[in-house]
């Protein structure tokens, strides 16, 4: 038997099974193998050896993980690259590269996206790493953050080439329901929604399933091949310490937990998410809503959003429903409190002035910013042209 050839076949088989685009370079930096995983930019057309971190791997100095943008004939794509030196009998033979493109937003739901903050870039990098593994995944966050959406995103990224099931089990299910779901999930994902709210019997059954890795139905025993994913709110670790949640199950799930930061800690995500919700609602209702006024954007961005994405979506959808078209004004955001300082009379004056500017801009958006458009806007508002200029804060 040709053991060297068998070893090489085994290595290529492992590389081909990896769920992300993978490349193997020889010690001269030439690409000798690429698996068949799709990538927005084909790796064959990228000079991977020119990346500084890859050069380090090709010199045998060490492994590295870094964010990069790859450019090729098909355009460019950003993502996380991992570079590892490859050695045989202590001799350097090349480098192994694993590339995980940033997830395509169209594959995910509006509840989970958009996420543009640095905090969420770290979250996505962690999800990309988890997608490479078959370990249980635990996603922790406050109510209203779309934890289920992120679990589904992780499932899709990990199973890009396979149409594997994503089977959900909620609080209130029975142990029998959980066993049925585990079998239904097959080699896909068994998703335990809000596992921190599960009853004792259901949690005990989940613990037994993942301790034995088998599903027992009477005399029928089948191997458990599904991956466990679960969501929980902050505080699960404390529950486990107090004996209110099984330490065994918690330790199995907590290998690489994903913590979703609340909206108030990543305000860069608020306005992009609000714009997405506004666009979706506008399309579904057939309205021509084109975004938020400056004052409305400021109000939205300054809210703490205690119910996070869920609350933001509800408020934005109500604002679109109230808006006749054009831009969303502060007056359409009636279900949230406008924060600020000063006396009540001063705040009222500011609100009235802001509404006047927003109303004027909305009219100009309809009639145009020409002199004739301003005359029509002033007529529609029931004010003189000079008053319109004063409302807008301009001299002419």
Short mmCIF file of C-alpha atoms in Angstrom, two decimals, residues 71 118 143 191 221 260 274 353:
data_model
loop_
_atom_site.label_atom_id
_atom_site.label_comp_id
_atom_site.label_asym_id
_atom_site.label_seq_id
_atom_site.Cartn_x
_atom_site.Cartn_y
_atom_site.Cartn_z
CA UNK A 71 -9.96 40.93 -5.19
CA UNK A 118 -17.56 46.73 15.29
CA UNK A 143 -35.16 39.94 24.59
CA UNK A 191 -32.63 24.18 17.98
CA UNK A 221 -32.09 3.20 20.01
CA UNK A 260 -25.37 39.56 21.23
CA UNK A 274 -34.67 51.43 11.05
CA UNK A 353 -39.69 74.09 15.21
#
